[in-house]
mmCIF file of C-alpha atoms in Angstrom:
data_model
loop_
_atom_site.group_PDB
_atom_site.id
_atom_site.type_symbol
_atom_site.label_atom_id
_atom_site.label_comp_id
_atom_site.label_asym_id
_atom_site.label_seq_id
_atom_site.Cartn_x
_atom_site.Cartn_y
_atom_site.Cartn_z
ATOM 1 C CA UNK K 1227 3.831 27.302 29.499
ATOM 2 C CA UNK K 1228 1.085 29.519 27.955
ATOM 3 C CA UNK K 1229 -1.334 27.531 30.233
ATOM 4 C CA UNK K 1230 0.834 28.575 33.042
ATOM 5 C CA UNK K 1231 1.288 32.203 32.283
ATOM 6 C CA UNK K 1232 -2.969 32.159 32.041
ATOM 7 C CA UNK K 1233 -3.078 30.617 35.396
ATOM 8 C CA UNK K 1234 -0.984 33.103 37.176
ATOM 9 C CA UNK K 1235 -2.369 36.194 35.448
ATOM 10 C CA UNK K 1236 -5.627 35.086 36.671
ATOM 11 C CA UNK K 1237 -4.425 34.139 40.152
ATOM 12 C CA UNK K 1238 -2.917 37.458 40.573
ATOM 13 C CA UNK K 1239 -5.493 39.416 39.260
ATOM 14 C CA UNK K 1240 -8.178 37.641 41.428
ATOM 15 C CA UNK K 1241 -5.629 38.152 44.587
ATOM 16 C CA UNK K 1242 -5.140 41.810 44.041
ATOM 17 C CA UNK K 1243 -9.199 42.213 43.944
ATOM 18 C CA UNK K 1244 -9.314 40.214 46.927
ATOM 19 C CA UNK K 1245 -6.708 41.985 48.608
ATOM 20 C CA UNK K 1246 -8.074 45.811 47.932
ATOM 21 C CA UNK K 1247 -11.615 44.332 49.195
ATOM 22 C CA UNK K 1248 -10.279 42.650 52.532
ATOM 23 C CA UNK K 1249 -6.736 42.271 53.527
ATOM 24 C CA UNK K 1250 -7.691 40.357 56.719
ATOM 25 C CA UNK K 1251 -9.735 37.793 54.375
ATOM 26 C CA UNK K 1252 -6.629 37.696 51.876
ATOM 27 C CA UNK K 1253 -4.218 36.596 54.522
ATOM 28 C CA UNK K 1254 -6.681 33.760 55.811
ATOM 29 C CA UNK K 1255 -6.938 32.532 51.984
ATOM 30 C CA UNK K 1256 -3.393 32.543 51.452
ATOM 31 C CA UNK K 1257 -2.542 30.819 54.585
ATOM 32 C CA UNK K 1258 -5.131 27.836 53.716
ATOM 33 C CA UNK K 1259 -3.241 27.813 50.137
ATOM 34 C CA UNK K 1260 -0.026 27.292 52.026
ATOM 35 C CA UNK K 1261 -1.626 24.622 54.602
ATOM 36 C CA UNK K 1262 -3.099 22.770 51.271
ATOM 37 C CA UNK K 1263 0.176 22.416 49.794
ATOM 38 C CA UNK K 1264 1.953 21.847 52.640
ATOM 39 C CA UNK K 1265 -0.457 18.691 53.299
ATOM 40 C CA UNK K 1266 -0.069 17.376 49.829
ATOM 41 C CA UNK K 1267 3.870 17.718 49.534
ATOM 42 C CA UNK K 1268 5.277 14.584 51.004
ATOM 43 C CA UNK K 1269 2.823 12.634 49.005
ATOM 44 C CA UNK K 1270 3.514 14.921 45.702
ATOM 45 C CA UNK K 1271 7.198 14.080 45.940
ATOM 46 C CA UNK K 1272 6.854 10.456 46.232
ATOM 47 C CA UNK K 1273 4.301 10.066 43.480
ATOM 48 C CA UNK K 1274 6.669 12.069 41.171
ATOM 49 C CA UNK K 1275 9.655 10.329 42.105
ATOM 50 C CA UNK K 1276 7.840 6.717 41.682
ATOM 51 C CA UNK K 1277 6.569 8.271 38.132
ATOM 52 C CA UNK K 1278 10.204 9.352 37.181
ATOM 53 C CA UNK K 1279 11.339 5.776 38.161
ATOM 54 C CA UNK K 1280 8.832 4.014 36.454
ATOM 55 C CA UNK K 1281 9.271 6.198 33.281
ATOM 56 C CA UNK K 1282 12.863 5.362 33.001
ATOM 57 C CA UNK K 1283 12.581 1.631 33.569
ATOM 58 C CA UNK K 1284 9.840 1.255 31.209
ATOM 59 C CA UNK K 1285 11.010 2.858 27.796
ATOM 60 C CA UNK K 1286 9.040 3.542 25.071
ATOM 61 C CA UNK K 1287 10.354 0.819 23.178
ATOM 62 C CA UNK K 1288 10.125 -1.719 25.857
ATOM 63 C CA UNK K 1289 6.426 -0.937 26.387
ATOM 64 C CA UNK K 1290 5.778 -0.868 22.397
ATOM 65 C CA UNK K 1291 7.145 -4.266 22.422
ATOM 66 C CA UNK K 1292 4.811 -5.697 24.886
ATOM 67 C CA UNK K 1293 1.832 -3.966 23.537
ATOM 68 C CA UNK K 1294 2.360 -4.233 19.658
ATOM 69 C CA UNK K 1295 -0.010 -4.783 17.160
ATOM 70 C CA UNK K 1296 -0.909 -8.657 17.659
ATOM 71 C CA UNK K 1297 -0.637 -8.661 21.279
ATOM 72 C CA UNK K 1298 -4.598 -8.676 21.705
ATOM 73 C CA UNK K 1299 -6.202 -9.342 25.129
ATOM 74 C CA UNK K 1300 -2.834 -10.218 26.793
ATOM 75 C CA UNK K 1301 -1.591 -6.643 25.606
ATOM 76 C CA UNK K 1302 -4.853 -4.921 27.085
ATOM 77 C CA UNK K 1303 -3.929 -6.551 30.249
ATOM 78 C CA UNK K 1304 -0.564 -5.381 30.381
ATOM 79 C CA UNK K 1305 -1.299 -1.950 29.268
ATOM 80 C CA UNK K 1306 -4.169 -1.858 32.248
ATOM 81 C CA UNK K 1307 -1.303 -2.769 35.123
ATOM 82 C CA UNK K 1308 1.256 -0.621 33.641
ATOM 83 C CA UNK K 1309 -1.028 2.216 33.721
ATOM 84 C CA UNK K 1310 -2.801 1.715 36.809
ATOM 85 C CA UNK K 1311 0.558 2.057 38.658
ATOM 86 C CA UNK K 1312 0.699 5.736 38.648
ATOM 87 C CA UNK K 1313 -1.197 8.758 37.896
ATOM 88 C CA UNK K 1314 0.555 11.023 35.197
ATOM 89 C CA UNK K 1315 -0.427 14.364 34.122
ATOM 90 C CA UNK K 1316 -2.145 14.387 30.436
ATOM 91 C CA UNK K 1317 0.621 16.836 29.129
ATOM 92 C CA UNK K 1318 3.081 13.828 29.792
ATOM 93 C CA UNK K 1319 0.606 10.828 28.934
ATOM 94 C CA UNK K 1320 -0.138 11.923 25.114
ATOM 95 C CA UNK K 1321 3.267 12.551 23.936
ATOM 96 C CA UNK K 1322 4.059 9.167 25.324
ATOM 97 C CA UNK K 1323 1.098 7.471 24.048
ATOM 98 C CA UNK K 1324 2.086 9.043 20.534
ATOM 99 C CA UNK K 1325 5.806 7.601 21.033
ATOM 100 C CA UNK K 1326 4.442 4.407 21.247
ATOM 101 C CA UNK K 1327 2.198 4.306 18.502
ATOM 102 C CA UNK K 1328 5.195 5.591 16.323
ATOM 103 C CA UNK K 1329 7.042 2.518 17.844
ATOM 104 C CA UNK K 1330 4.381 -0.013 16.832
ATOM 105 C CA UNK K 1331 1.969 -0.456 19.864
ATOM 106 C CA UNK K 1332 -1.594 -1.001 18.822
ATOM 107 C CA UNK K 1333 -4.155 2.063 19.028
ATOM 108 C CA UNK K 1334 -6.670 0.169 21.735
ATOM 109 C CA UNK K 1335 -3.746 -0.785 23.778
ATOM 110 C CA UNK K 1336 -2.471 2.471 23.800
ATOM 111 C CA UNK K 1337 -5.724 3.944 24.609
ATOM 112 C CA UNK K 1338 -6.214 1.978 27.742
ATOM 113 C CA UNK K 1339 -2.675 2.761 28.928
ATOM 114 C CA UNK K 1340 -3.322 6.281 28.399
ATOM 115 C CA UNK K 1341 -6.603 6.413 30.143
ATOM 116 C CA UNK K 1342 -5.548 4.520 32.986
ATOM 117 C CA UNK K 1343 -2.228 6.498 33.285
ATOM 118 C CA UNK K 1344 -4.237 9.957 33.798
ATOM 119 C CA UNK K 1345 -6.926 8.149 36.196
ATOM 120 C CA UNK K 1346 -6.052 5.288 37.845
ATOM 121 C CA UNK K 1347 -2.836 5.450 40.445
ATOM 122 C CA UNK K 1348 -1.772 2.753 43.051
ATOM 123 C CA UNK K 1349 1.130 5.195 43.935
ATOM 124 C CA UNK K 1350 -1.362 8.009 44.834
ATOM 125 C CA UNK K 1351 -4.219 5.560 46.484
ATOM 126 C CA UNK K 1352 -2.529 6.236 49.877
ATOM 127 C CA UNK K 1353 -3.149 10.103 49.514
ATOM 128 C CA UNK K 1354 -6.645 9.569 47.934
ATOM 129 C CA UNK K 1355 -7.771 7.244 51.005
ATOM 130 C CA UNK K 1356 -6.694 10.041 53.362
ATOM 131 C CA UNK K 1357 -8.756 12.382 51.351
ATOM 132 C CA UNK K 1358 -11.949 10.522 50.551
ATOM 133 C CA UNK K 1359 -11.754 7.006 52.727
ATOM 134 C CA UNK K 1360 -10.900 3.793 51.742
ATOM 135 C CA UNK K 1361 -14.172 2.693 49.983
ATOM 136 C CA UNK K 1362 -14.450 5.772 47.818
ATOM 137 C CA UNK K 1363 -11.049 5.705 46.659
ATOM 138 C CA UNK K 1364 -11.165 2.089 45.599
ATOM 139 C CA UNK K 1365 -14.393 2.688 44.082
ATOM 140 C CA UNK K 1366 -13.482 5.506 41.955
ATOM 141 C CA UNK K 1367 -10.183 3.674 40.812
ATOM 142 C CA UNK K 1368 -12.207 0.726 39.869
ATOM 143 C CA UNK K 1369 -14.658 2.763 37.972
ATOM 144 C CA UNK K 1370 -11.996 4.331 36.012
ATOM 145 C CA UNK K 1371 -10.269 0.995 35.131
ATOM 146 C CA UNK K 1372 -13.736 0.088 33.765
ATOM 147 C CA UNK K 1373 -13.956 3.382 31.910
ATOM 148 C CA UNK K 1374 -10.626 2.763 30.301
ATOM 149 C CA UNK K 1375 -11.370 -0.777 28.921
ATOM 150 C CA UNK K 1376 -14.871 0.088 27.644
ATOM 151 C CA UNK K 1377 -12.760 3.105 26.072
ATOM 152 C CA UNK K 1378 -10.364 0.869 24.440
ATOM 153 C CA UNK K 1379 -13.269 -1.718 23.487
ATOM 154 C CA UNK K 1380 -14.740 1.131 21.405
ATOM 155 C CA UNK K 1381 -11.567 2.196 20.012
ATOM 156 C CA UNK K 1382 -10.848 -1.144 18.619
ATOM 157 C CA UNK K 1383 -14.208 -1.614 17.206
ATOM 158 C CA UNK K 1384 -14.430 1.582 15.370
ATOM 159 C CA UNK K 1385 -11.169 2.463 14.552
ATOM 160 C CA UNK K 1386 -9.077 -0.816 13.878
ATOM 161 C CA UNK Z 1113 9.829 12.609 63.836
ATOM 162 C CA UNK Z 1114 6.271 12.997 62.908
ATOM 163 C CA UNK Z 1115 7.178 15.109 59.824
ATOM 164 C CA UNK Z 1116 9.682 12.676 59.060
ATOM 165 C CA UNK Z 1117 6.893 9.760 59.099
ATOM 166 C CA UNK Z 1118 5.195 11.746 56.393
ATOM 167 C CA UNK Z 1119 7.627 11.593 53.856
ATOM 168 C CA UNK Z 1120 8.603 7.853 54.667
ATOM 169 C CA UNK Z 1121 7.309 6.876 51.043
ATOM 170 C CA UNK Z 1122 9.736 9.328 49.578
ATOM 171 C CA UNK Z 1123 12.655 8.085 51.548
ATOM 172 C CA UNK Z 1124 11.901 4.630 50.701
ATOM 173 C CA UNK Z 1125 11.758 5.545 46.868
ATOM 174 C CA UNK Z 1126 15.103 7.834 47.403
ATOM 175 C CA UNK Z 1127 16.657 4.568 48.971
ATOM 176 C CA UNK Z 1128 15.831 2.602 46.040
ATOM 177 C CA UNK Z 1129 16.843 4.930 43.498
ATOM 178 C CA UNK Z 1130 20.147 5.005 45.319
ATOM 179 C CA UNK Z 1131 20.283 1.441 44.824
ATOM 180 C CA UNK Z 1132 19.671 1.304 41.291
ATOM 181 C CA UNK Z 1133 22.408 4.134 41.052
ATOM 182 C CA UNK Z 1134 25.027 1.430 42.194
ATOM 183 C CA UNK Z 1135 23.205 -1.137 39.534
ATOM 184 C CA UNK Z 1136 22.785 0.957 36.538
ATOM 185 C CA UNK Z 1137 24.102 4.673 36.523
ATOM 186 C CA UNK Z 1138 21.876 5.352 33.231
ATOM 187 C CA UNK Z 1139 18.799 4.846 34.518
ATOM 188 C CA UNK Z 1140 19.580 6.657 37.965
ATOM 189 C CA UNK Z 1141 20.432 9.545 36.103
ATOM 190 C CA UNK Z 1142 17.585 9.483 33.786
ATOM 191 C CA UNK Z 1143 15.446 8.973 36.711
ATOM 192 C CA UNK Z 1144 16.598 12.066 38.655
ATOM 193 C CA UNK Z 1145 16.054 14.272 35.095
ATOM 194 C CA UNK Z 1146 12.515 12.651 34.667
ATOM 195 C CA UNK Z 1147 11.516 13.512 38.533
ATOM 196 C CA UNK Z 1148 13.135 17.173 38.607
ATOM 197 C CA UNK Z 1149 11.265 18.188 35.541
ATOM 198 C CA UNK Z 1150 7.928 16.937 36.661
ATOM 199 C CA UNK Z 1151 8.593 18.660 40.365
ATOM 200 C CA UNK Z 1152 9.798 21.807 38.570
ATOM 201 C CA UNK Z 1153 6.378 21.869 36.492
ATOM 202 C CA UNK Z 1154 4.559 21.081 39.401
ATOM 203 C CA UNK Z 1155 6.381 23.862 41.429
ATOM 204 C CA UNK Z 1156 5.240 26.428 38.884
ATOM 205 C CA UNK Z 1157 1.811 24.910 38.160
ATOM 206 C CA UNK Z 1158 0.442 24.720 41.754
ATOM 207 C CA UNK Z 1159 1.037 28.140 43.406
ATOM 208 C CA UNK Z 1160 -1.354 29.563 41.383
ATOM 209 C CA UNK Z 1161 -4.242 26.677 41.445
ATOM 210 C CA UNK Z 1162 -3.691 26.703 45.268
ATOM 211 C CA UNK Z 1163 -4.118 30.596 45.772
ATOM 212 C CA UNK Z 1164 -7.120 30.419 43.556
ATOM 213 C CA UNK Z 1165 -8.715 28.075 45.595
ATOM 214 C CA UNK Z 1166 -7.495 29.541 48.698
ATOM 215 C CA UNK Z 1167 -9.690 32.611 47.710
ATOM 216 C CA UNK Z 1168 -12.814 30.387 46.772
ATOM 217 C CA UNK Z 1169 -12.548 29.296 50.487
ATOM 218 C CA UNK Z 1170 -12.498 32.708 51.705
ATOM 219 C CA UNK Z 1171 -14.960 34.693 49.375
ATOM 220 C CA UNK Z 1172 -17.326 31.996 47.717
ATOM 221 C CA UNK Z 1173 -20.168 31.367 50.380
ATOM 222 C CA UNK Z 1174 -21.542 28.315 50.710
ATOM 223 C CA UNK Z 1175 -25.046 28.776 49.536
ATOM 224 C CA UNK Z 1176 -23.745 30.376 46.331
ATOM 225 C CA UNK Z 1177 -21.841 26.830 45.624
ATOM 226 C CA UNK Z 1178 -24.709 25.157 46.204
ATOM 227 C CA UNK Z 1179 -26.272 26.993 43.591
ATOM 228 C CA UNK Z 1180 -23.530 25.812 41.199
ATOM 229 C CA UNK Z 1181 -22.697 22.593 42.053
ATOM 230 C CA UNK Z 1182 -25.600 21.568 44.663
ATOM 231 C CA UNK Z 1183 -27.776 18.729 44.079
ATOM 232 C CA UNK Z 1184 -30.307 20.851 42.348
ATOM 233 C CA UNK Z 1185 -28.080 22.662 39.975
ATOM 234 C CA UNK Z 1186 -28.871 20.718 36.803
ATOM 235 C CA UNK Z 1187 -27.313 21.191 33.217
ATOM 236 C CA UNK Z 1188 -25.843 24.337 34.728
ATOM 237 C CA UNK Z 1189 -24.059 22.153 37.489
ATOM 238 C CA UNK Z 1190 -22.724 19.981 34.854
ATOM 239 C CA UNK Z 1191 -21.367 22.791 32.684
ATOM 240 C CA UNK Z 1192 -19.900 24.559 35.812
ATOM 241 C CA UNK Z 1193 -17.925 21.371 36.866
ATOM 242 C CA UNK Z 1194 -16.536 20.731 33.518
ATOM 243 C CA UNK Z 1195 -15.164 24.363 33.225
ATOM 244 C CA UNK Z 1196 -13.478 23.860 36.618
ATOM 245 C CA UNK Z 1197 -11.991 20.581 35.397
ATOM 246 C CA UNK Z 1198 -10.894 21.539 32.301
ATOM 247 C CA UNK Z 1199 -9.137 24.536 32.304
ATOM 248 C CA UNK Z 1200 -6.928 23.812 35.397
ATOM 249 C CA UNK Z 1201 -3.749 21.760 34.339
ATOM 250 C CA UNK Z 1202 -1.584 19.233 36.054
ATOM 251 C CA UNK Z 1203 -2.213 15.321 37.255
ATOM 252 C CA UNK Z 1204 -5.545 14.117 39.152
ATOM 253 C CA UNK Z 1205 -3.950 14.045 42.262
ATOM 254 C CA UNK Z 1206 -3.921 17.787 42.440
ATOM 255 C CA UNK Z 1207 -7.629 17.914 41.829
ATOM 256 C CA UNK Z 1208 -8.120 15.846 45.154
ATOM 257 C CA UNK Z 1209 -7.929 18.676 47.719
ATOM 258 C CA UNK Z 1210 -9.575 21.100 45.362
ATOM 259 C CA UNK Z 1211 -12.426 18.399 45.326
ATOM 260 C CA UNK Z 1212 -12.590 18.118 49.067
ATOM 261 C CA UNK Z 1213 -13.005 22.103 49.466
ATOM 262 C CA UNK Z 1214 -15.965 21.843 46.995
ATOM 263 C CA UNK Z 1215 -17.580 19.010 48.643
ATOM 264 C CA UNK Z 1216 -17.028 21.123 52.087
ATOM 265 C CA UNK Z 1217 -18.506 23.943 50.205
ATOM 266 C CA UNK Z 1218 -21.596 22.213 49.444
ATOM 267 C CA UNK Z 1219 -20.913 20.480 45.943
ATOM 268 C CA UNK Z 1220 -22.861 17.078 45.672
ATOM 269 C CA UNK Z 1221 -21.116 13.920 45.465
ATOM 270 C CA UNK Z 1222 -22.380 13.458 41.888
ATOM 271 C CA UNK Z 1223 -20.595 16.727 40.656
ATOM 272 C CA UNK Z 1224 -17.282 15.823 42.697
ATOM 273 C CA UNK Z 1225 -17.007 12.322 40.881
ATOM 274 C CA UNK Z 1226 -18.162 13.981 37.543
ATOM 275 C CA UNK Z 1227 -15.175 16.981 38.249
ATOM 276 C CA UNK Z 1228 -12.616 14.338 39.098
ATOM 277 C CA UNK Z 1229 -13.692 12.132 35.965
ATOM 278 C CA UNK Z 1230 -13.885 15.136 33.933
ATOM 279 C CA UNK Z 1231 -10.199 16.362 35.255
ATOM 280 C CA UNK Z 1232 -8.635 12.828 34.203
ATOM 281 C CA UNK Z 1233 -10.662 13.071 30.725
ATOM 282 C CA UNK Z 1234 -10.266 16.429 29.123
ATOM 283 C CA UNK Z 1235 -7.872 18.910 29.647
ATOM 284 C CA UNK Z 1236 -8.078 22.116 27.136
ATOM 285 C CA UNK Z 1237 -4.425 23.007 27.115
ATOM 286 C CA UNK Z 1238 -3.742 19.234 25.895
ATOM 287 C CA UNK Z 1239 -6.623 18.994 23.681
ATOM 288 C CA UNK Z 1240 -5.124 20.114 20.577
ATOM 289 C CA UNK Z 1241 -2.388 17.771 21.353
ATOM 290 C CA UNK Z 1242 -4.281 14.726 21.140
ATOM 291 C CA UNK Z 1243 -6.011 16.023 18.375
ATOM 292 C CA UNK Z 1244 -3.288 16.360 16.379
ATOM 293 C CA UNK Z 1245 -1.516 13.156 17.321
ATOM 294 C CA UNK Z 1246 -4.601 10.703 17.310
ATOM 295 C CA UNK Z 1247 -7.369 12.302 15.262
ATOM 296 C CA UNK Z 1248 -10.523 13.795 15.489
ATOM 297 C CA UNK Z 1249 -12.099 10.509 15.846
ATOM 298 C CA UNK Z 1250 -10.425 9.150 18.687
ATOM 299 C CA UNK Z 1251 -10.416 12.057 20.397
ATOM 300 C CA UNK Z 1252 -14.329 12.677 20.215
ATOM 301 C CA UNK Z 1253 -14.651 8.919 21.060
ATOM 302 C CA UNK Z 1254 -12.572 9.711 24.433
ATOM 303 C CA UNK Z 1255 -14.135 12.936 25.478
ATOM 304 C CA UNK Z 1256 -17.724 12.067 24.841
ATOM 305 C CA UNK Z 1257 -17.517 8.606 26.432
ATOM 306 C CA UNK Z 1258 -15.512 9.391 29.064
ATOM 307 C CA UNK Z 1259 -17.826 12.299 30.320
ATOM 308 C CA UNK Z 1260 -20.726 10.271 29.445
ATOM 309 C CA UNK Z 1261 -19.260 7.517 31.491
ATOM 310 C CA UNK Z 1262 -18.283 9.568 34.536
ATOM 311 C CA UNK Z 1263 -21.549 11.849 34.866
ATOM 312 C CA UNK Z 1264 -23.288 7.748 35.062
ATOM 313 C CA UNK Z 1265 -20.853 6.898 37.689
ATOM 314 C CA UNK Z 1266 -21.538 10.154 39.559
ATOM 315 C CA UNK Z 1267 -25.317 9.374 39.543
ATOM 316 C CA UNK Z 1268 -24.202 6.036 40.840
ATOM 317 C CA UNK Z 1269 -21.693 6.880 43.586
ATOM 318 C CA UNK Z 1270 -24.369 9.930 44.841
ATOM 319 C CA UNK Z 1271 -26.549 7.003 46.068
ATOM 320 C CA UNK Z 1272 -23.720 4.972 47.656
ATOM 321 C CA UNK Z 1273 -21.882 7.848 49.353
ATOM 322 C CA UNK Z 1274 -23.132 10.957 51.193
ATOM 323 C CA UNK Z 1275 -21.574 14.137 51.782
ATOM 324 C CA UNK Z 1276 -20.643 13.825 55.586
ATOM 325 C CA UNK Z 1277 -19.548 10.274 54.990
ATOM 326 C CA UNK Z 1278 -16.701 11.521 52.471
ATOM 327 C CA UNK Z 1279 -15.767 14.572 54.502
ATOM 328 C CA UNK Z 1280 -15.019 12.442 57.756
ATOM 329 C CA UNK Z 1281 -11.414 11.721 56.113
ATOM 330 C CA UNK Z 1282 -8.126 13.191 57.535
ATOM 331 C CA UNK Z 1283 -7.127 15.791 55.084
ATOM 332 C CA UNK Z 1284 -10.527 18.047 55.426
ATOM 333 C CA UNK Z 1285 -10.005 18.335 59.437
ATOM 334 C CA UNK Z 1286 -6.594 20.042 58.662
ATOM 335 C CA UNK Z 1287 -8.015 22.497 56.335
#
């Protein structure tokens, strides 16, 4: 919430300065903001509904039971798959991860789940492809999966 | 008709939700609540971010952005990108249109990949939360390893993808 207030304050200050300096440019800037918003809106709505569905079907206790302390490599694979479905913002991911650990999920599995949730998204892949092209979108998602797995491995070595 | 086509995934999902509502009302209600909340979050967060990006588009000259995020920007480019990626809130797909704009203004592919990576790894507003729930060791490993990994990925991707190649795709033309 504080974050939102700061963002609004910064945006309003810059908008004010811009308006005083050049009305025409400010109008053009707002128009391009609006166009950008309009462009992403259909994909955004679909992704958010998808995340809502996924989060209500996969409850924390269900996930915890899949990726518990002795779930091992299979647990890592499940976490990677679940985490790669959709992209979820970090302010939802960390509280979710915290709940999972408290429910008995293992730390490396939760690490890979959180990391893929934030960086890998099959649900937003079509939007990413439209933006950067197929090849880049696939490559970026794959690199994020590799990062998440290595991160979980380090956590497993260092912290368990 | 064309407008409706852009909403087809949303409509398909809505249909799915309707089906679930017939089978299990509790799950459907929970979905509506969760989705409603995240749409509300987004509607609050998005306007200032997009306004700032729009202003950036109008006021920042290509030459100056090349100095900040271009191929020869060095350590300053890393810090500038990091700052840009970690202060903004929201899920990664918000970063896509921003990344395209930066690319259009002359940012190098390396920093764009690093920007997306940093966006999905470190978020200053949530950092405190990660620190308190998972401890300093976990947080440090996550951030340090993530940033180094994505910087190296950026160097690799820079060799494969050129700015022009990435800019050829749909969304940029409409901007």
